[in-house]
């Protein structure tokens, strides 16, 4: 059972803006930065957003992250077909002394 | 460029042991904390263990505590995961990942993964 809660699925049409939520608690999202990963089938995950709202080199600014209290969100604007993938949020948990992941959200581009 | 290459996966019987390795190149290995993350086939990501850059601090998930040990060989630029008392639920792809040092332990580089199957 994941400590961070994400919707199992999300969808949108090309050009739309889609958001994926990630709900946690005061011991993780509430007190630490949030990271987001993108994973395509059969490949390793890729860091998409770190430090809640920072972009690694090469990640387009169509992807953005935010946080409010113990919840975080990943927003994808100008949705493209190649954005169809699984998305995971993650954060350090001070109570568990470890990293916790959300259960993942499968994004479908209709 | 940064490269992480895992090895050591395979099929193992329940209760047996296996050691995974992750060969690092393209960066100063001793500067970075490193992690193991696993993913059961068709399932989500699960963090397994962390070792600090100097090897003095180690943390692991409750699900593997007391059975798995993370360690590193700086001279060989290699990360290891010693897995003992393996269970069927440990079946997964195991990835090593580099911690980029920013708050929240983001994993900025991942290996391709190695599959561990625990089955009789």
Short mmCIF file of C-alpha atoms in Angstrom, two decimals:
data_model
loop_
_atom_site.label_atom_id
_atom_site.label_comp_id
_atom_site.label_asym_id
_atom_site.label_seq_id
_atom_site.Cartn_x
_atom_site.Cartn_y
_atom_site.Cartn_z
CA UNK A 1 0.00 0.00 0.00
CA UNK A 2 1.43 3.35 -1.08
CA UNK A 3 1.71 6.12 1.50
CA UNK A 4 1.23 8.74 -1.23
CA UNK A 5 -2.12 8.60 -3.00
CA UNK A 6 -2.46 9.20 -6.72
CA UNK A 7 -5.41 8.59 -9.04
CA UNK A 8 -4.79 5.36 -10.96
CA UNK A 9 -5.62 6.96 -14.28
CA UNK A 10 -5.94 10.31 -16.02
CA UNK A 11 -6.67 11.30 -19.59
CA UNK A 12 -6.83 14.25 -21.93
CA UNK A 13 -6.86 15.22 -25.56
CA UNK A 14 -3.90 16.73 -27.43
CA UNK A 15 -3.36 20.35 -26.49
CA UNK A 16 -5.28 20.07 -23.23
CA UNK A 17 -3.95 20.72 -19.74
CA UNK A 18 -4.01 17.77 -17.37
CA UNK A 19 -3.19 17.64 -13.68
CA UNK A 20 -2.26 14.64 -11.57
CA UNK A 21 -2.65 14.87 -7.82
CA UNK A 22 -0.54 13.32 -5.08
CA UNK A 23 -1.78 13.31 -1.52
CA UNK A 24 0.42 12.64 1.49
CA UNK A 25 0.84 13.74 5.07
CA UNK A 26 2.78 16.10 7.30
CA UNK A 27 5.70 13.67 7.56
CA UNK A 28 6.32 13.55 3.82
CA UNK A 29 4.86 16.09 1.39
CA UNK A 30 3.97 18.43 4.21
CA UNK A 31 7.60 18.86 5.20
CA UNK A 32 9.71 17.76 2.24
CA UNK A 33 10.16 18.39 -1.46
CA UNK A 34 8.23 16.36 -3.99
CA UNK A 35 9.70 14.65 -7.03
CA UNK A 36 7.89 13.35 -10.09
CA UNK A 37 8.95 10.56 -12.44
CA UNK A 38 7.78 9.56 -15.89
CA UNK A 39 7.98 5.94 -17.00
CA UNK A 40 7.29 4.39 -20.39
CA UNK A 41 6.56 0.65 -20.67
CA UNK A 42 9.67 -1.49 -20.46
CA UNK A 43 11.98 1.37 -19.53
CA UNK A 44 13.45 2.84 -16.36
CA UNK A 45 11.75 5.83 -14.78
CA UNK A 46 12.98 9.32 -15.64
CA UNK A 47 13.13 12.29 -13.29
CA UNK A 48 10.59 14.84 -14.48
CA UNK A 49 10.32 17.37 -11.65
CA UNK A 50 12.47 17.66 -8.53
CA UNK A 51 12.39 19.90 -5.51
CA UNK A 52 8.60 20.22 -6.00
CA UNK A 53 8.88 22.62 -8.96
CA UNK A 54 12.34 22.37 -10.56
CA UNK A 55 13.11 20.99 -14.02
CA UNK A 56 16.04 18.69 -14.71
CA UNK A 57 17.94 19.60 -17.83
CA UNK A 58 16.05 18.61 -20.97
CA UNK A 59 12.57 18.47 -19.48
CA UNK A 60 10.19 20.83 -21.29
CA UNK A 61 8.44 23.49 -19.23
CA UNK A 62 5.09 22.06 -20.31
CA UNK A 63 5.54 19.98 -17.17
CA UNK A 64 5.22 21.82 -13.88
CA UNK A 65 4.94 20.88 -10.24
CA UNK A 66 3.38 22.52 -7.22
CA UNK A 67 2.55 21.78 -3.62
CA UNK A 68 0.05 23.00 -1.05
CA UNK A 69 0.15 21.63 2.46
CA UNK A 70 0.36 17.86 2.25
CA UNK A 71 -0.70 17.59 -1.36
CA UNK A 72 1.18 18.06 -4.60
CA UNK A 73 0.26 18.25 -8.26
CA UNK A 74 1.88 17.67 -11.60
CA UNK A 75 0.47 19.73 -14.44
CA UNK A 76 1.04 18.96 -18.10
CA UNK A 77 0.05 21.69 -20.52
CA UNK A 78 -0.19 21.37 -24.30
CA UNK A 79 -0.68 17.62 -23.94
CA UNK A 80 1.06 15.56 -26.62
CA UNK A 81 0.64 11.93 -27.63
CA UNK A 82 4.18 11.19 -26.48
CA UNK A 83 3.21 12.18 -22.93
CA UNK A 84 1.25 8.93 -22.63
CA UNK A 85 3.09 7.18 -19.79
CA UNK A 86 2.96 6.31 -16.09
CA UNK A 87 3.66 9.12 -13.64
CA UNK A 88 4.84 8.69 -10.05
CA UNK A 89 5.20 11.19 -7.23
CA UNK A 90 7.75 10.61 -4.47
CA UNK A 91 8.93 12.28 -1.30
CA UNK A 92 11.14 11.64 1.68
CA UNK A 93 9.19 10.55 4.75
CA UNK A 94 10.60 11.72 8.08
CA UNK A 95 8.70 9.07 10.06
CA UNK A 96 9.76 6.14 7.89
CA UNK A 97 13.26 7.52 7.23
CA UNK A 98 12.95 6.63 3.60
CA UNK A 99 11.54 7.57 0.23
CA UNK A 100 7.92 6.82 -0.50
CA UNK A 101 6.25 6.66 -3.88
CA UNK A 102 2.70 7.17 -4.98
CA UNK A 103 0.97 4.25 -6.61
CA UNK A 104 1.35 5.77 -10.05
CA UNK A 105 -1.03 7.36 -12.54
CA UNK A 106 -1.44 6.03 -16.06
CA UNK A 107 -1.94 8.96 -18.42
CA UNK A 108 -3.82 8.28 -21.64
CA UNK A 109 -3.84 10.79 -24.49
CA UNK A 110 -7.15 10.33 -26.28
CA UNK B 1 27.74 10.66 -19.58
CA UNK B 2 26.35 9.13 -16.43
CA UNK B 3 25.87 5.40 -16.73
CA UNK B 4 24.54 2.89 -14.20
CA UNK B 5 24.56 -0.78 -15.13
CA UNK B 6 22.95 -3.37 -12.87
CA UNK B 7 23.81 -7.04 -12.84
CA UNK B 8 23.27 -10.12 -10.72
CA UNK B 9 19.57 -10.75 -11.21
CA UNK B 10 18.15 -14.16 -11.93
CA UNK B 11 15.89 -16.90 -10.66
CA UNK B 12 16.39 -17.94 -7.04
CA UNK B 13 14.50 -20.20 -4.65
CA UNK B 14 12.71 -18.78 -1.60
CA UNK B 15 15.00 -18.47 1.39
CA UNK B 16 18.14 -18.21 -0.72
CA UNK B 17 20.45 -15.22 -1.25
CA UNK B 18 21.44 -13.05 -4.18
CA UNK B 19 23.77 -10.09 -4.58
CA UNK B 20 23.03 -7.34 -7.06
CA UNK B 21 25.67 -4.97 -8.37
CA UNK B 22 25.50 -1.59 -10.05
CA UNK B 23 28.54 -0.34 -11.94
CA UNK B 24 28.74 3.44 -12.10
CA UNK B 25 30.62 5.56 -14.62
CA UNK B 26 30.66 9.08 -16.00
CA UNK B 27 30.56 10.85 -12.63
CA UNK B 28 32.45 11.01 -9.34
CA UNK B 29 30.82 8.07 -7.58
CA UNK B 30 32.07 9.04 -4.12
CA UNK B 31 30.20 12.35 -4.23
CA UNK B 32 26.70 10.89 -4.45
CA UNK B 33 24.27 8.99 -2.27
CA UNK B 34 22.84 5.98 -4.07
CA UNK B 35 19.59 4.06 -3.87
CA UNK B 36 17.95 0.82 -4.89
CA UNK B 37 14.35 0.96 -6.13
CA UNK B 38 12.30 -2.03 -7.21
CA UNK B 39 9.22 -2.61 -9.31
CA UNK B 40 7.24 -5.84 -9.34
CA UNK B 41 6.09 -6.73 -12.87
CA UNK B 42 3.09 -4.59 -13.77
CA UNK B 43 3.19 -2.77 -10.42
CA UNK B 44 4.40 0.56 -9.06
CA UNK B 45 7.75 1.73 -7.77
CA UNK B 46 8.99 0.82 -4.31
CA UNK B 47 12.04 2.35 -2.68
CA UNK B 48 14.33 -0.30 -1.18
CA UNK B 49 17.44 1.26 0.34
CA UNK B 50 19.77 4.25 0.48
CA UNK B 51 23.45 4.61 1.23
CA UNK B 52 25.15 7.95 1.80
CA UNK B 53 28.02 9.16 -0.34
CA UNK B 54 30.61 8.14 2.25
CA UNK B 55 28.86 4.89 3.10
CA UNK B 56 28.32 5.77 6.76
CA UNK B 57 24.55 6.13 6.65
CA UNK B 58 22.17 3.45 5.41
CA UNK B 59 18.40 3.32 5.41
CA UNK B 60 16.06 0.65 4.13
CA UNK B 61 12.36 0.01 3.68
CA UNK B 62 10.57 -1.92 6.40
CA UNK B 63 9.73 -4.63 3.86
CA UNK B 64 13.42 -5.56 3.49
CA UNK B 65 14.88 -4.50 6.81
CA UNK B 66 17.02 -7.21 8.37
CA UNK B 67 17.18 -9.13 5.08
CA UNK B 68 18.72 -6.74 2.53
CA UNK B 69 21.96 -4.79 2.95
CA UNK B 70 23.11 -1.95 0.75
CA UNK B 71 26.83 -1.25 0.50
CA UNK B 72 29.28 0.38 -1.85
CA UNK B 73 32.82 -0.13 -3.08
CA UNK B 74 34.13 3.33 -3.92
CA UNK B 75 37.41 2.04 -5.37
CA UNK B 76 35.45 -0.01 -7.91
CA UNK B 77 32.65 2.56 -8.31
CA UNK B 78 30.13 -0.14 -7.60
CA UNK B 79 26.94 -0.24 -5.56
CA UNK B 80 25.68 -3.55 -4.16
CA UNK B 81 22.53 -4.98 -2.68
CA UNK B 82 22.93 -8.15 -0.67
CA UNK B 83 19.56 -9.89 -0.51
CA UNK B 84 19.09 -12.71 2.00
CA UNK B 85 16.07 -14.81 2.97
CA UNK B 86 14.39 -13.98 -0.31
CA UNK B 87 10.62 -14.26 -0.57
CA UNK B 88 8.32 -14.59 -3.59
CA UNK B 89 7.14 -11.02 -2.96
CA UNK B 90 10.70 -9.79 -3.58
CA UNK B 91 10.24 -10.67 -7.26
CA UNK B 92 10.80 -7.42 -9.16
CA UNK B 93 12.99 -5.39 -11.43
CA UNK B 94 15.68 -3.80 -9.29
CA UNK B 95 17.03 -0.41 -10.31
CA UNK B 96 19.98 1.46 -8.90
CA UNK B 97 19.58 5.22 -8.93
CA UNK B 98 21.73 8.23 -8.21
CA UNK B 99 20.55 10.82 -5.70
CA UNK B 100 21.28 14.26 -7.09
CA UNK B 101 21.69 15.72 -3.62
CA UNK B 102 18.79 18.13 -3.73
CA UNK B 103 16.25 18.10 -0.91
CA UNK B 104 13.87 15.19 -1.11
CA UNK B 105 16.37 12.72 -2.60
CA UNK B 106 15.51 13.00 -6.29
CA UNK B 107 16.86 10.16 -8.44
CA UNK B 108 18.34 11.88 -11.46
CA UNK B 109 19.87 8.84 -13.14
CA UNK B 110 18.67 5.25 -13.23
CA UNK B 111 20.10 2.00 -14.45
CA UNK B 112 18.24 -0.23 -16.89
CA UNK B 113 17.21 -2.62 -14.12
CA UNK B 114 17.87 -6.29 -13.38
CA UNK B 115 15.10 -8.82 -12.85
CA UNK B 116 15.00 -10.94 -9.70
CA UNK B 117 12.55 -13.82 -9.67
CA UNK B 118 12.00 -15.68 -6.42
CA UNK B 119 10.31 -18.97 -7.14
CA UNK B 120 10.62 -22.64 -6.31
#
